[in-house]
Every structure is written in structure tokens, then in C-alpha cells.
C-alpha positions as a Markdown table, in Angstrom:
| # | Residue | x | y | z |
|---|---|---|---|---|
| 1 | Met | -8.8 | 33.0 | 20.4 |
| 2 | Ala | -9.7 | 30.6 | 23.2 |
| 3 | His | -9.9 | 26.9 | 22.5 |
| 4 | Arg | -13.3 | 25.4 | 22.5 |
| 5 | Leu | -13.5 | 22.9 | 25.4 |
| 6 | Cys | -16.3 | 20.4 | 25.5 |
| 7 | Ser | -16.6 | 18.1 | 28.5 |
| 8 | Leu | -19.5 | 15.7 | 28.5 |
| 9 | Ser | -18.1 | 13.7 | 31.4 |
| 10 | Leu | -21.4 | 13.2 | 33.3 |
| 11 | Leu | -23.2 | 12.1 | 30.1 |
| 12 | Ile | -20.4 | 9.7 | 29.2 |
| 13 | Ile | -20.1 | 8.2 | 32.7 |
| 14 | Leu | -23.8 | 7.6 | 32.9 |
| 15 | Ala | -23.7 | 5.9 | 29.4 |
| 16 | Leu | -20.9 | 3.7 | 30.5 |
| 17 | Ala | -22.5 | 2.8 | 33.8 |
| 18 | Ser | -25.5 | 1.6 | 31.9 |
| 19 | Thr | -23.4 | -0.7 | 29.7 |
| 20 | Leu | -23.3 | -4.2 | 31.1 |
| 21 | Asp | -19.8 | -5.1 | 30.0 |
| 22 | Ser | -18.2 | -1.8 | 31.0 |
| 23 | Ile | -15.3 | -2.0 | 33.4 |
| 24 | His | -14.1 | 1.5 | 33.8 |
| 25 | Ala | -16.1 | 4.7 | 34.2 |
| 26 | Leu | -14.1 | 6.9 | 31.8 |
| 27 | Lys | -14.0 | 10.6 | 31.5 |
| 28 | Tyr | -14.0 | 12.0 | 28.0 |
| 29 | Val | -12.7 | 15.5 | 27.3 |
| 30 | Gly | -12.8 | 17.3 | 23.9 |
| 31 | Ile | -10.7 | 20.3 | 22.9 |
| 32 | Asn | -11.0 | 21.9 | 19.5 |
| 33 | Lys | -7.8 | 23.9 | 19.0 |
| 34 | Ala | -8.7 | 24.6 | 15.3 |
| 35 | Gly | -12.1 | 26.0 | 15.8 |
| 36 | Ser | -11.6 | 28.9 | 13.4 |
| 37 | Thr | -10.3 | 26.7 | 10.5 |
| 38 | Asn | -12.4 | 25.0 | 7.9 |
| 39 | Gly | -11.8 | 21.6 | 9.4 |
| 40 | Gly | -12.4 | 22.8 | 12.9 |
| 41 | Ile | -15.7 | 24.4 | 11.9 |
| 42 | Arg | -16.7 | 21.3 | 9.9 |
| 43 | Phe | -15.9 | 19.1 | 13.0 |
| 44 | Asn | -18.2 | 21.2 | 15.2 |
| 45 | Asn | -21.0 | 21.2 | 12.6 |
| 46 | Asp | -20.9 | 17.7 | 11.0 |
| 47 | Ile | -19.3 | 15.5 | 13.6 |
| 48 | Thr | -19.4 | 17.0 | 17.1 |
| 49 | Phe | -17.8 | 15.9 | 20.3 |
| 50 | Glu | -20.9 | 14.2 | 21.5 |
| 51 | Tyr | -20.9 | 11.9 | 18.4 |
| 52 | Ser | -17.2 | 11.3 | 18.8 |
| 53 | Phe | -17.5 | 10.4 | 22.5 |
| 54 | Arg | -20.3 | 7.9 | 21.8 |
| 55 | Thr | -18.1 | 6.4 | 19.1 |
| 56 | Leu | -15.3 | 6.1 | 21.6 |
| 57 | Ile | -17.6 | 4.4 | 24.0 |
| 58 | Thr | -18.7 | 1.9 | 21.4 |
| 59 | Ser | -15.1 | 1.3 | 20.2 |
| 60 | Thr | -13.8 | 0.8 | 23.8 |
| 61 | Asn | -16.3 | -1.9 | 24.4 |
| 62 | Phe | -15.7 | -3.4 | 21.0 |
| 63 | Ile | -12.0 | -3.5 | 21.5 |
| 64 | Arg | -12.3 | -5.1 | 24.9 |
| 65 | Arg | -14.6 | -7.8 | 23.6 |
| 66 | Leu | -12.3 | -8.4 | 20.6 |
| 67 | Phe | -9.2 | -8.6 | 22.9 |
| 68 | Gln | -11.1 | -10.8 | 25.3 |
| 69 | Gln | -10.5 | -8.5 | 28.2 |
| 70 | Asn | -13.2 | -9.6 | 30.6 |
| 71 | Ser | -11.9 | -8.1 | 33.8 |
| 72 | Ala | -10.3 | -4.9 | 35.0 |
| 73 | Ser | -7.0 | -6.8 | 35.5 |
| 74 | Asp | -6.9 | -7.6 | 31.8 |
| 75 | Thr | -7.0 | -3.9 | 30.7 |
| 76 | Lys | -4.9 | -0.8 | 31.0 |
| 77 | Ala | -6.0 | 1.6 | 33.7 |
| 78 | Val | -7.1 | 4.6 | 31.6 |
| 79 | Pro | -9.1 | 7.1 | 33.6 |
| 80 | Lys | -9.5 | 9.7 | 30.9 |
| 81 | Ile | -9.3 | 10.0 | 27.1 |
| 82 | Thr | -8.9 | 13.5 | 25.6 |
| 83 | Leu | -9.9 | 14.1 | 22.0 |
| 84 | Ile | -8.0 | 17.0 | 20.4 |
| 85 | Ile | -8.8 | 18.5 | 17.1 |
| 86 | Glu | -5.9 | 20.6 | 15.8 |
| 87 | Asp | -4.3 | 22.1 | 12.8 |
| 88 | Ile | -1.8 | 19.4 | 11.9 |
| 89 | Asp | -0.7 | 17.4 | 8.9 |
| 90 | Gly | -1.6 | 13.7 | 8.5 |
| 91 | Val | -4.8 | 12.1 | 9.8 |
| 92 | Ala | -4.5 | 11.3 | 13.5 |
| 93 | Phe | -2.3 | 9.9 | 16.3 |
| 94 | Ala | -2.7 | 8.7 | 19.9 |
| 95 | Val | -0.3 | 9.2 | 22.8 |
| 96 | Asn | -0.6 | 9.1 | 26.6 |
| 97 | Gly | -4.4 | 8.9 | 26.6 |
| 98 | Glu | -4.9 | 11.6 | 24.0 |
| 99 | Ile | -6.2 | 11.2 | 20.5 |
| 100 | His | -5.2 | 14.0 | 18.1 |
| 101 | Val | -7.2 | 14.4 | 14.9 |
| 102 | Ser | -6.1 | 16.6 | 12.0 |
| 103 | Ala | -8.5 | 19.5 | 11.3 |
| 104 | Arg | -6.8 | 19.8 | 7.9 |
| 105 | Tyr | -7.8 | 16.2 | 7.1 |
| 106 | Ile | -11.4 | 16.8 | 8.2 |
| 107 | Gly | -11.6 | 19.9 | 6.1 |
| 108 | Gly | -10.4 | 18.3 | 3.0 |
| 109 | Tyr | -12.2 | 14.9 | 3.2 |
| 110 | Thr | -14.7 | 14.5 | 0.4 |
| 111 | Gly | -16.4 | 11.2 | 1.3 |
| 112 | Asp | -18.7 | 10.1 | 4.1 |
| 113 | Leu | -17.0 | 12.1 | 6.9 |
| 114 | Lys | -18.8 | 10.6 | 9.9 |
| 115 | Arg | -18.0 | 7.1 | 8.7 |
| 116 | Glu | -14.3 | 8.0 | 8.1 |
| 117 | Ile | -13.9 | 9.6 | 11.5 |
| 118 | Ser | -15.6 | 6.7 | 13.1 |
| 119 | Gly | -13.0 | 4.4 | 11.6 |
| 120 | Val | -10.2 | 6.7 | 12.6 |
| 121 | Leu | -11.4 | 6.7 | 16.2 |
| 122 | Phe | -11.7 | 2.9 | 16.3 |
| 123 | His | -8.0 | 2.8 | 15.0 |
| 124 | Glu | -6.7 | 5.4 | 17.4 |
| 125 | Asn | -8.6 | 4.2 | 20.4 |
| 126 | Thr | -7.0 | 0.7 | 19.9 |
| 127 | His | -3.7 | 2.4 | 20.5 |
| 128 | Ile | -5.0 | 3.6 | 23.9 |
| 129 | Trp | -5.9 | 0.1 | 25.0 |
| 130 | Gln | -3.6 | -2.4 | 23.2 |
| 131 | Trp | -0.4 | -3.8 | 24.9 |
| 132 | Asn | 2.9 | -3.0 | 23.2 |
| 133 | Gly | 5.3 | -5.3 | 24.9 |
| 134 | Lys | 6.5 | -2.4 | 27.0 |
| 135 | Gly | 7.8 | -0.7 | 23.9 |
| 136 | Gln | 9.3 | -3.8 | 22.3 |
| 137 | Thr | 6.5 | -4.5 | 19.8 |
| 138 | Pro | 7.4 | -3.3 | 16.3 |
| 139 | Gly | 5.4 | -0.4 | 14.9 |
| 140 | Trp | 4.2 | -2.4 | 11.9 |
| 141 | Leu | 2.4 | -4.8 | 14.3 |
| 142 | Ile | 1.0 | -2.0 | 16.5 |
| 143 | Glu | -0.5 | -0.3 | 13.5 |
| 144 | Gly | -1.6 | -3.6 | 11.9 |
| 145 | Ile | -3.6 | -4.6 | 15.0 |
| 146 | Ala | -5.2 | -1.1 | 15.1 |
| 147 | Asp | -6.3 | -1.5 | 11.5 |
| 148 | Phe | -7.4 | -5.1 | 12.3 |
| 149 | Val | -9.8 | -3.6 | 14.9 |
| 150 | Arg | -11.0 | -1.1 | 12.3 |
| 151 | Leu | -11.4 | -4.0 | 9.8 |
| 152 | Lys | -13.5 | -6.0 | 12.2 |
| 153 | Ser | -15.6 | -2.9 | 13.1 |
| 154 | Gly | -16.6 | -2.6 | 9.4 |
| 155 | Tyr | -15.3 | 0.9 | 8.9 |
| 156 | Val | -13.0 | -0.1 | 6.0 |
| 157 | Pro | -12.0 | 2.7 | 3.6 |
| 158 | Gly | -12.2 | 1.9 | -0.1 |
| 159 | His | -8.5 | 2.6 | -0.7 |
| 160 | Trp | -7.4 | -0.4 | 1.5 |
| 161 | Val | -5.6 | -3.3 | -0.1 |
| 162 | Lys | -7.7 | -6.4 | -0.7 |
| 163 | Pro | -7.2 | -9.7 | 1.0 |
| 164 | Gly | -3.9 | -11.3 | -0.2 |
| 165 | Gln | -2.4 | -8.0 | -1.5 |
| 166 | Gly | 0.8 | -6.6 | -0.1 |
| 167 | Ser | 4.5 | -7.4 | -0.5 |
| 168 | Lys | 5.3 | -8.3 | 3.1 |
| 169 | Trp | 3.6 | -8.8 | 6.5 |
| 170 | Asp | 5.5 | -6.0 | 8.1 |
| 171 | Lys | 4.1 | -3.2 | 5.8 |
| 172 | Gly | 1.8 | -2.3 | 8.7 |
| 173 | Tyr | -1.7 | -0.8 | 8.6 |
| 174 | Asp | -4.1 | -2.4 | 6.1 |
| 175 | Val | -1.6 | -4.9 | 4.7 |
| 176 | Thr | -0.8 | -6.3 | 8.1 |
| 177 | Ala | -4.5 | -6.1 | 9.2 |
| 178 | Arg | -5.5 | -8.3 | 6.3 |
| 179 | Phe | -2.7 | -10.8 | 7.2 |
| 180 | Leu | -3.8 | -10.8 | 10.9 |
| 181 | Asp | -7.3 | -11.5 | 9.8 |
| 182 | Tyr | -6.1 | -14.5 | 7.9 |
| 183 | Cys | -4.2 | -15.6 | 11.0 |
| 184 | Asn | -7.3 | -15.0 | 13.2 |
| 185 | Asp | -9.3 | -17.3 | 10.9 |
| 186 | Leu | -6.7 | -20.0 | 11.5 |
| 187 | Arg | -7.2 | -19.7 | 15.2 |
| 188 | Asn | -10.2 | -17.9 | 16.5 |
| 189 | Gly | -9.1 | -15.3 | 19.0 |
| 190 | Phe | -5.5 | -15.3 | 17.7 |
| 191 | Val | -5.2 | -11.5 | 17.8 |
| 192 | Ala | -6.6 | -11.4 | 21.3 |
| 193 | Glu | -4.1 | -14.0 | 22.5 |
| 194 | Leu | -1.3 | -12.2 | 20.7 |
| 195 | Asn | -2.2 | -8.9 | 22.4 |
| 196 | Lys | -2.2 | -10.6 | 25.8 |
| 197 | Lys | 1.3 | -12.1 | 25.2 |
| 198 | Met | 2.5 | -8.6 | 24.4 |
| 199 | Arg | 1.6 | -7.2 | 27.8 |
| 200 | Asn | 5.2 | -7.4 | 29.1 |
| 201 | Cys | 7.4 | -8.3 | 26.1 |
| 202 | Tyr | 7.4 | -9.1 | 22.4 |
| 203 | Ser | 8.8 | -12.0 | 20.4 |
| 204 | Glu | 8.2 | -13.0 | 16.8 |
| 205 | Asn | 8.1 | -16.6 | 18.2 |
| 206 | Phe | 4.6 | -15.7 | 19.5 |
| 207 | Phe | 3.3 | -16.6 | 16.0 |
| 208 | Val | 4.9 | -20.1 | 16.3 |
| 209 | Glu | 3.5 | -20.6 | 19.8 |
| 210 | Leu | 0.0 | -19.7 | 18.7 |
| 211 | Leu | -0.2 | -21.0 | 15.2 |
| 212 | Gly | 2.6 | -23.6 | 14.9 |
| 213 | Lys | 4.4 | -21.8 | 12.1 |
| 214 | Asn | 6.8 | -18.9 | 11.8 |
| 215 | Ile | 5.7 | -15.7 | 10.4 |
| 216 | Glu | 7.5 | -16.2 | 7.1 |
| 217 | Gln | 5.6 | -19.5 | 6.5 |
| 218 | Leu | 2.3 | -18.0 | 7.5 |
| 219 | Trp | 2.8 | -15.1 | 5.1 |
| 220 | Ser | 3.7 | -17.6 | 2.3 |
| 221 | Asp | 0.5 | -19.6 | 3.0 |
| 222 | Tyr | -1.5 | -16.4 | 3.1 |
| 223 | Lys | -0.2 | -15.2 | -0.3 |
| 224 | Ala | -0.7 | -18.7 | -1.8 |
| 225 | Lys | -4.3 | -18.7 | -0.6 |
| 226 | Tyr | -5.1 | -15.6 | -2.7 |
| 227 | Gly | -3.0 | -16.7 | -5.7 |
| 228 | Asn | 0.1 | -14.7 | -4.8 |
| 229 | Ile | -1.4 | -11.4 | -6.0 |
| 230 | Asn | 0.5 | -8.2 | -5.7 |
């Protein structure tokens, strides 16, 4: 069975061109490799590529503002983002300008599906645009920053830890996102500055340079603020 290919390039380019703070005219391509599965059918009926592309436009502009990327030289050169729905385990992943979303996850999700997929796209699109220290940045921080973006977007799932919860800063995802939010409150724009520093390399000392304390002390202060809850 042929994959369903949906390219709304013209629509998306026009939408981006009309957005005042857009830098790149991006091409968005969608491929549903699981069109005959329950999740693939549900994606076509309840989410659609058009909705997904509009969410990616919104998230791209949101990410650039949050990262304080005000010129083309501040951002990655990404000419195209391909959204692929496929029959895989897990939720989603992003690699080389592609966002892969699990049709199995879509098919089995019982909550507000559009809200959930919007949050997933904000997270995965962050991976498209964030700097990773040319491969040196640890995975916990990469995922923590992506969930920080999702946190600031408002698409927070109910199962996330609450502020102050978590055993260590390097647990990644929601635990690290909450910690980064605390750090960002200490210095407005901290995450943006941290991302900029990671353009070419990574050092844990970036936390000291930006906040005056090492990451262990910052975590200790964070936990103390919320009564050292588990």
C-alpha cells in the first residue's frame, strides 16, 4: 500500500511569510506510513497534517523567541521539516530534520489527543532547532530543554512531576525541565543563554558562568525551596 504523502509547502511558506518574526521560509512535508493502522487512521481523521504543520509553525516561532534567536545567524539552517507517522513503539523522536511520531501511541491515547500531539510536536521541534554542543551536550540536558519548551508552551501532561520533585537534575525530561524553569527564574533568559553557549561545545561550568553556582548547589537550593520533596 502506498504511503500517504501530504505536502502543503505553498500554504506553509505563505503562512510563514506573513509572520513578522519569521526568518526562514520552511518547507513542511508529511508522510503517513501507517495509514491503514488504527493510529494512522486516527491521525488522518482527528489531527491531520494541516493542523500539525500549523502547530510546527507556531512552535518554531515560539522556540526562536524563547531562545532569543533574533537573526538568521542565531539559528540553524533548516530548509525542510518532514513529519512522519509510522508504526513504531514509544512516542516520538527527531533526527536530521525529521520528526517521527508513533501511530501506536496515537491509536492508544485516551486523553485530549490534539493537545497531547501539540505538546509532543513542541518537544520534538525543539530538537530540530536547539544547539547540542556539536554532540557534547548530555542527553539529559537536551531532553530537559525540550521539555522546558513544552512547559513554557503550556502543553504540560498531567503525569509530569511537580515543581521540586525528582531525585537529581540529570533525570532529564520533566524533572530537568522543572529544574531549568527554576534556574530561568533566577536569571531571566537563562535557558536561552545556555543554549547559545552550547552552539559549539558544552561544559557544566556554563551553570557557574551564568548563575554563579555549580549545578549541585543549584539543585540543592531548588530542592530546599520546595521542602526537599521526593
